Structure formats: C-alpha cells, structure tokens
PDB file of C-alpha atoms in Angstrom:
ATOM      1  CA  MET X   8     -11.006   6.332 119.095  1.00 43.00           C
ATOM      2  CA  ASN X   9     -11.084   4.477 116.040  1.00 49.00           C
ATOM      3  CA  ILE X  10     -14.036   5.945 115.012  1.00 49.00           C
ATOM      4  CA  LEU X  11     -13.020   9.168 115.707  1.00 46.00           C
ATOM      5  CA  ALA X  12      -9.726   8.757 113.935  1.00 48.00           C
ATOM      6  CA  ALA X  13     -11.594   7.497 111.179  1.00 48.00           C
ATOM      7  CA  GLU X  14     -13.251  10.279 110.663  1.00 52.00           C
ATOM      8  CA  SER X  15     -10.448  12.732 110.896  1.00 62.00           C
ATOM      9  CA  ALA X  16      -9.266  10.720 107.843  1.00 68.00           C
ATOM     10  CA  ASN X  17     -10.655  11.884 104.496  1.00 75.00           C
ATOM     11  CA  PRO X  18     -12.117   8.900 102.975  1.00 76.00           C
ATOM     12  CA  LEU X  19     -10.578  10.362  99.707  1.00 81.00           C
ATOM     13  CA  LEU X  20      -7.623  10.332 100.285  1.00 82.00           C
ATOM     14  CA  PRO X  21      -6.297   6.984  99.830  1.00 83.00           C
ATOM     15  CA  PRO X  22      -3.024   5.983 101.621  1.00 86.00           C
ATOM     16  CA  VAL X  23       0.313   7.366 101.519  1.00 88.00           C
ATOM     17  CA  GLY X  24       2.346   4.006 100.576  1.00 90.00           C
ATOM     18  CA  GLU X  25      -0.330   3.413  97.932  1.00 90.00           C
ATOM     19  CA  ILE X  26      -0.082   7.022  96.369  1.00 91.00           C
ATOM     20  CA  ILE X  27       3.468   6.482  96.295  1.00 95.00           C
ATOM     21  CA  VAL X  28       3.692   3.248  94.777  1.00 95.00           C
ATOM     22  CA  GLY X  29       1.119   3.978  92.206  1.00 94.00           C
ATOM     23  CA  LEU X  30       3.645   6.847  91.327  1.00 96.00           C
ATOM     24  CA  ILE X  31       6.409   5.134  90.640  1.00 97.00           C
ATOM     25  CA  THR X  32       4.428   2.612  88.635  1.00 97.00           C
ATOM     26  CA  PHE X  33       2.879   5.440  86.639  1.00 97.00           C
ATOM     27  CA  ALA X  34       6.576   6.284  86.329  1.00 97.00           C
ATOM     28  CA  ILE X  35       7.446   3.372  85.117  1.00 97.00           C
ATOM     29  CA  LEU X  36       4.242   2.710  82.840  1.00 96.00           C
ATOM     30  CA  ALA X  37       5.373   6.438  81.292  1.00 96.00           C
ATOM     31  CA  PHE X  38       8.637   5.492  80.634  1.00 97.00           C
ATOM     32  CA  VAL X  39       7.872   2.544  78.908  1.00 95.00           C
ATOM     33  CA  VAL X  40       5.167   4.106  76.540  1.00 95.00           C
ATOM     34  CA  ILE X  41       7.091   7.438  76.123  1.00 94.00           C
ATOM     35  CA  LYS X  42      10.093   4.717  75.242  1.00 95.00           C
ATOM     36  CA  PHE X  43       9.029   2.479  73.110  1.00 93.00           C
ATOM     37  CA  VAL X  44       4.924   2.920  72.410  1.00 92.00           C
ATOM     38  CA  VAL X  45       5.788   6.604  71.094  1.00 94.00           C
ATOM     39  CA  PRO X  46       8.656   6.226  68.549  1.00 94.00           C
ATOM     40  CA  SER X  47       6.778   3.246  67.053  1.00 93.00           C
ATOM     41  CA  PHE X  48       3.130   5.871  66.853  1.00 91.00           C
ATOM     42  CA  GLU X  49       5.652   8.237  65.362  1.00 94.00           C
ATOM     43  CA  LYS X  50       6.938   6.214  63.085  1.00 94.00           C
ATOM     44  CA  ALA X  51       3.373   5.131  62.012  1.00 93.00           C
ATOM     45  CA  PHE X  52       2.229   8.627  61.957  1.00 93.00           C
ATOM     46  CA  VAL X  53       5.734   9.677  59.884  1.00 94.00           C
ATOM     47  CA  ALA X  54       5.107   6.486  57.260  1.00 93.00           C
ATOM     48  CA  ARG X  55       1.410   7.884  56.939  1.00 92.00           C
ATOM     49  CA  ARG X  56       1.746  11.565  56.340  1.00 92.00           C
ATOM     50  CA  GLU X  57       4.550  10.666  53.764  1.00 90.00           C
ATOM     51  CA  ALA X  58       2.283   7.955  51.961  1.00 90.00           C
ATOM     52  CA  ILE X  59      -0.287  10.822  52.107  1.00 90.00           C
ATOM     53  CA  GLU X  60       1.881  13.499  50.789  1.00 88.00           C
ATOM     54  CA  GLY X  61       3.781  10.717  48.535  1.00 87.00           C
ATOM     55  CA  GLY X  62      -0.111  10.348  46.575  1.00 87.00           C
ATOM     56  CA  LEU X  63      -0.314  14.155  46.652  1.00 86.00           C
ATOM     57  CA  GLU X  64       2.509  14.496  44.930  1.00 88.00           C
ATOM     58  CA  ARG X  65       1.832  11.500  42.030  1.00 88.00           C
ATOM     59  CA  ALA X  66      -1.689  12.766  41.852  1.00 89.00           C
ATOM     60  CA  GLU X  67      -0.535  16.433  41.351  1.00 90.00           C
ATOM     61  CA  ALA X  68       2.360  14.465  38.873  1.00 90.00           C
ATOM     62  CA  MET X  69      -0.374  12.571  37.321  1.00 92.00           C
ATOM     63  CA  GLN X  70      -3.271  15.587  36.545  1.00 92.00           C
ATOM     64  CA  ALA X  71       0.167  17.442  35.217  1.00 93.00           C
ATOM     65  CA  GLU X  72       0.872  14.521  32.679  1.00 93.00           C
ATOM     66  CA  ALA X  73      -2.797  13.770  32.297  1.00 93.00           C
ATOM     67  CA  LYS X  74      -2.689  17.621  31.044  1.00 94.00           C
ATOM     68  CA  ALA X  75       0.251  17.316  28.782  1.00 94.00           C
ATOM     69  CA  ALA X  76      -0.957  14.475  27.205  1.00 94.00           C
ATOM     70  CA  LEU X  77      -4.177  16.373  26.362  1.00 93.00           C
ATOM     71  CA  GLU X  78      -2.393  19.341  25.189  1.00 94.00           C
ATOM     72  CA  GLN X  79       0.341  17.283  22.770  1.00 93.00           C
ATOM     73  CA  TYR X  80      -3.436  15.498  21.631  1.00 94.00           C
ATOM     74  CA  ARG X  81      -4.957  18.866  21.147  1.00 93.00           C
ATOM     75  CA  ALA X  82      -1.591  19.780  19.630  1.00 94.00           C
ATOM     76  CA  GLN X  83      -2.219  16.436  16.937  1.00 94.00           C
ATOM     77  CA  LEU X  84      -5.600  16.863  16.490  1.00 93.00           C
ATOM     78  CA  ALA X  85      -4.758  20.278  14.964  1.00 94.00           C
ATOM     79  CA  GLU X  86      -2.281  18.960  13.142  1.00 93.00           C
ATOM     80  CA  ALA X  87      -4.310  16.139  11.888  1.00 94.00           C
ATOM     81  CA  ARG X  88      -6.688  18.415  10.853  1.00 93.00           C
ATOM     82  CA  GLY X  89      -4.068  21.430   9.104  1.00 94.00           C
ATOM     83  CA  GLU X  90      -2.718  18.047   7.033  1.00 93.00           C
ATOM     84  CA  ALA X  91      -6.270  17.491   5.932  1.00 94.00           C
ATOM     85  CA  ALA X  92      -7.463  20.403   4.930  1.00 93.00           C
ATOM     86  CA  GLN X  93      -4.310  20.234   2.797  1.00 94.00           C
ATOM     87  CA  ILE X  94      -4.595  17.124   1.595  1.00 94.00           C
ATOM     88  CA  ARG X  95      -7.970  17.985   0.338  1.00 94.00           C
ATOM     89  CA  ASP X  96      -6.499  21.596  -1.416  1.00 94.00           C
ATOM     90  CA  ALA X  97      -4.220  19.368  -3.365  1.00 93.00           C
ATOM     91  CA  ALA X  98      -6.337  16.725  -3.921  1.00 93.00           C
ATOM     92  CA  ARG X  99      -9.348  19.987  -5.437  1.00 93.00           C
ATOM     93  CA  ALA X 100      -6.652  21.695  -6.947  1.00 93.00           C
ATOM     94  CA  GLU X 101      -4.721  18.536  -8.532  1.00 93.00           C
ATOM     95  CA  GLY X 102      -8.211  17.429  -9.275  1.00 93.00           C
ATOM     96  CA  GLN X 103      -9.098  20.563 -11.358  1.00 93.00           C
ATOM     97  CA  GLN X 104      -5.312  20.743 -12.779  1.00 93.00           C
ATOM     98  CA  ILE X 105      -6.659  16.931 -14.572  1.00 94.00           C
ATOM     99  CA  LEU X 106      -9.788  17.931 -15.174  1.00 93.00           C
ATOM    100  CA  GLU X 107      -7.847  21.314 -17.821  1.00 93.00           C
ATOM    101  CA  GLU X 108      -6.094  18.566 -18.822  1.00 93.00           C
ATOM    102  CA  LEU X 109      -8.316  16.196 -20.351  1.00 93.00           C
ATOM    103  CA  ARG X 110     -10.423  19.313 -21.506  1.00 93.00           C
ATOM    104  CA  THR X 111      -7.264  19.949 -23.575  1.00 94.00           C
ATOM    105  CA  GLN X 112      -7.092  17.101 -24.706  1.00 92.00           C
ATOM    106  CA  ALA X 113     -10.254  16.566 -25.917  1.00 93.00           C
ATOM    107  CA  GLN X 114      -9.894  19.556 -27.816  1.00 92.00           C
ATOM    108  CA  GLU X 115      -6.738  18.479 -29.052  1.00 93.00           C
ATOM    109  CA  GLU X 116      -8.008  15.098 -30.197  1.00 92.00           C
ATOM    110  CA  SER X 117     -11.476  16.771 -31.525  1.00 92.00           C
ATOM    111  CA  ALA X 118      -9.719  19.194 -33.527  1.00 93.00           C
ATOM    112  CA  ARG X 119      -7.529  16.567 -35.299  1.00 93.00           C
ATOM    113  CA  ILE X 120     -10.194  14.325 -35.963  1.00 94.00           C
ATOM    114  CA  VAL X 121     -11.819  17.424 -37.633  1.00 93.00           C
ATOM    115  CA  ALA X 122      -8.928  17.859 -39.567  1.00 93.00           C
ATOM    116  CA  ARG X 123      -8.437  14.764 -40.390  1.00 92.00           C
ATOM    117  CA  GLY X 124     -12.156  14.485 -42.196  1.00 92.00           C
ATOM    118  CA  GLU X 125     -11.470  17.627 -43.348  1.00 91.00           C
ATOM    119  CA  GLU X 126      -8.226  16.250 -44.611  1.00 92.00           C
ATOM    120  CA  GLN X 127     -10.550  12.546 -46.516  1.00 92.00           C
ATOM    121  CA  LEU X 128     -13.003  14.521 -47.463  1.00 91.00           C
ATOM    122  CA  ALA X 129     -10.862  16.411 -49.489  1.00 91.00           C
ATOM    123  CA  ALA X 130      -8.809  13.492 -50.514  1.00 92.00           C
ATOM    124  CA  GLN X 131     -12.069  11.819 -51.148  1.00 91.00           C
ATOM    125  CA  ARG X 132     -12.974  15.597 -53.445  1.00 89.00           C
ATOM    126  CA  GLN X 133     -10.352  15.283 -55.876  1.00 89.00           C
ATOM    127  CA  GLN X 134     -10.503  11.482 -56.151  1.00 90.00           C
ATOM    128  CA  ILE X 135     -14.507  11.884 -57.379  1.00 90.00           C
ATOM    129  CA  VAL X 136     -13.077  15.171 -59.300  1.00 84.00           C
ATOM    130  CA  HIS X 137     -10.554  13.444 -61.432  1.00 83.00           C
ATOM    131  CA  GLU X 138     -12.709   9.887 -61.997  1.00 85.00           C
ATOM    132  CA  LEU X 139     -15.892  12.588 -63.356  1.00 84.00           C
ATOM    133  CA  ARG X 140     -13.174  14.450 -65.711  1.00 79.00           C
ATOM    134  CA  GLY X 141     -12.370  11.056 -66.284  1.00 79.00           C
ATOM    135  CA  GLN X 142     -15.900   9.991 -67.373  1.00 82.00           C
ATOM    136  CA  ILE X 143     -16.603  13.451 -68.679  1.00 80.00           C
ATOM    137  CA  GLY X 144     -14.007  13.388 -71.050  1.00 74.00           C
ATOM    138  CA  THR X 145     -14.786  10.127 -72.033  1.00 77.00           C
ATOM    139  CA  LEU X 146     -18.444  10.913 -72.542  1.00 79.00           C
ATOM    140  CA  ALA X 147     -17.636  13.926 -74.497  1.00 74.00           C
ATOM    141  CA  VAL X 148     -15.242  11.985 -76.728  1.00 73.00           C
ATOM    142  CA  ASP X 149     -18.103   9.903 -77.652  1.00 76.00           C
ATOM    143  CA  LEU X 150     -20.386  12.903 -77.998  1.00 76.00           C
ATOM    144  CA  ALA X 151     -18.262  14.564 -79.963  1.00 72.00           C
ATOM    145  CA  GLY X 152     -17.574  12.058 -82.581  1.00 72.00           C
ATOM    146  CA  ARG X 153     -21.441  11.673 -82.873  1.00 76.00           C
ATOM    147  CA  VAL X 154     -22.234  15.250 -83.236  1.00 75.00           C
ATOM    148  CA  VAL X 155     -18.839  14.847 -86.056  1.00 67.00           C
ATOM    149  CA  GLY X 156     -19.716  11.994 -87.307  1.00 63.00           C
ATOM    150  CA  GLU X 157     -16.120  10.394 -87.168  1.00 62.00           C
ATOM    151  CA  SER X 158     -14.365   8.607 -84.645  1.00 63.00           C
ATOM    152  CA  LEU X 159     -12.417   9.945 -82.234  1.00 61.00           C
ATOM    153  CA  ALA X 160     -10.729   6.553 -80.970  1.00 60.00           C
ATOM    154  CA  ASP X 161      -7.534   7.803 -81.486  1.00 65.00           C
ATOM    155  CA  ASP X 162      -5.540   8.357 -78.198  1.00 65.00           C
ATOM    156  CA  ALA X 163      -3.630  11.033 -79.473  1.00 63.00           C
ATOM    157  CA  ARG X 164      -6.670  13.268 -80.610  1.00 65.00           C
ATOM    158  CA  ARG X 165      -8.749  12.419 -78.280  1.00 66.00           C
ATOM    159  CA  SER X 166      -6.470  13.367 -75.090  1.00 70.00           C
ATOM    160  CA  GLY X 167      -6.472  16.812 -77.055  1.00 72.00           C
ATOM    161  CA  THR X 168     -10.135  16.750 -77.435  1.00 69.00           C
ATOM    162  CA  VAL X 169     -10.219  16.506 -74.028  1.00 71.00           C
ATOM    163  CA  ASP X 170      -8.059  18.266 -72.900  1.00 76.00           C
ATOM    164  CA  ARG X 171      -9.143  21.444 -74.847  1.00 77.00           C
ATOM    165  CA  PHE X 172     -12.805  20.334 -73.502  1.00 75.00           C
ATOM    166  CA  LEU X 173     -11.812  20.319 -69.780  1.00 77.00           C
ATOM    167  CA  ALA X 174      -9.765  23.696 -70.009  1.00 81.00           C
ATOM    168  CA  GLU X 175     -13.564  24.740 -71.793  1.00 81.00           C
ATOM    169  CA  LEU X 176     -15.189  23.481 -68.505  1.00 78.00           C
ATOM    170  CA  ASP X 177     -12.596  25.025 -66.565  1.00 80.00           C
ATOM    171  CA  GLY X 178     -12.769  29.087 -68.067  1.00 83.00           C
ATOM    172  CA  MET X 179     -16.240  28.422 -68.323  1.00 82.00           C
ATOM    173  CA  ALA X 180     -16.608  26.964 -64.248  1.00 76.00           C
ATOM    174  CA  ALA X 181     -14.214  30.295 -63.397  1.00 78.00           C
ATOM    175  CA  SER X 182     -16.596  32.519 -65.642  1.00 79.00           C
ATOM    176  CA  GLY X 183     -19.744  31.400 -62.519  1.00 66.00           C
ATOM    177  CA  ASP X 184     -21.707  30.905 -65.803  1.00 54.00           C
ATOM    178  CA  GLY X 185     -21.119  28.097 -66.157  1.00 46.00           C
ATOM    179  CA  ARG X 186     -24.567  26.365 -67.148  1.00 50.00           C
ATOM    180  CA  GLY X 187     -25.118  28.756 -70.286  1.00 47.00           C
ATOM    181  CA  ALA X 188     -21.926  27.901 -71.587  1.00 46.00           C
ATOM    182  CA  VAL X 189     -22.208  24.172 -71.196  1.00 46.00           C
ATOM    183  CA  ALA X 190     -26.066  24.989 -72.872  1.00 45.00           C
ATOM    184  CA  GLU X 191     -24.807  26.923 -75.417  1.00 48.00           C
ATOM    185  CA  SER X 192     -21.901  24.077 -76.321  1.00 49.00           C
ATOM    186  CA  ASN X 193     -24.617  21.283 -75.996  1.00 47.00           C
ATOM    187  CA  ARG X 194     -26.707  23.033 -79.606  1.00 45.00           C
TER     188      ARG X 194
END
C-alpha cells in the first residue's frame, strides 16, 4: 500500500509543510530585499543617473563655453587684423607724408643753395668788375701818359681821366659796339 499511496501522491509536488516553510522563508527574504537592498540599489541608480546627467550638463556647459571662447577668439582676431590694417595704412600715409616733406625740404634746400651760389657769383662778378675797372684805369692812365707825353701822376688829374675813360667805356658797352670804339680809341 505504500506503493499505492506513493503512487497516488504526485512526485513533483513537495509536501505541504515544506511549501509553507518555503513560502515563509521567501516572504522574509523578499521583505529584507525590499526593505534594505532595493533602497540601496535605488540610491546607487539615482547617484549614477545624477552623475551621468551632471556629466552631460557639464559637457554641454563646457561645449557652450568653448564655443563662446572660440567666438571671442575670432572676434579678437578680426579686431587685431583690423587694427593691423589701420596701423599699416597709417604708416603708409605717414611714410608718404614724410617723403613729401623730405622732397619739399630738398627742393627748398636746393633753391637756397642755388640762390646763395648766384649771390656769390654776382658778388664775385662785382668784385672782379671793380678790380678790372681799377686796373683798366691805371693802365689807361699810363697809356694815356705815354701817348700824350706828359705824366698823369697827379691824382686829381688821373682820377678825372680815369672817370672819363670809364664813362666812355660804359657808353660804348651800352651802344653795343664796344670793339670798334675801343679800337678807334687805341689809334
């Protein structure tokens, strides 16, 4: 009968006492897991989610900051290029102005040098003319003394003769026929 009784019980089903003990143990285990383990898992998941979200937010903030820094760099670069162009243009303009001033100064200096040279030439010419007149006067007096045969050593007589002779020379030079008149006066 044992065999029949054993046959009547299902071998797959455990006894009812074991099922009750297993259910109580499972309930205690489930209570401990729900009360202690699940909250710590939740805390870990929340912390991990916050870390990931914070990392994403920080990454987005850093990316926005990098974009702002790049834009600022580009703006500063454009500003620096503009300032460099202005400085270059100002330097060119200043260079042109300096060249013009130097040209003007050189032209003024050249004109001044030429004018001074002309003044010196005119002064030298006047001095040479004055010296030549004196020498011509002396030679004329000596020549006239030889031609006349009398000495014109007297200063008053000599200066009158020299003055007349120079006046005649000036008159001949003014008429433009200085050679013929000098030649006639020498005869």
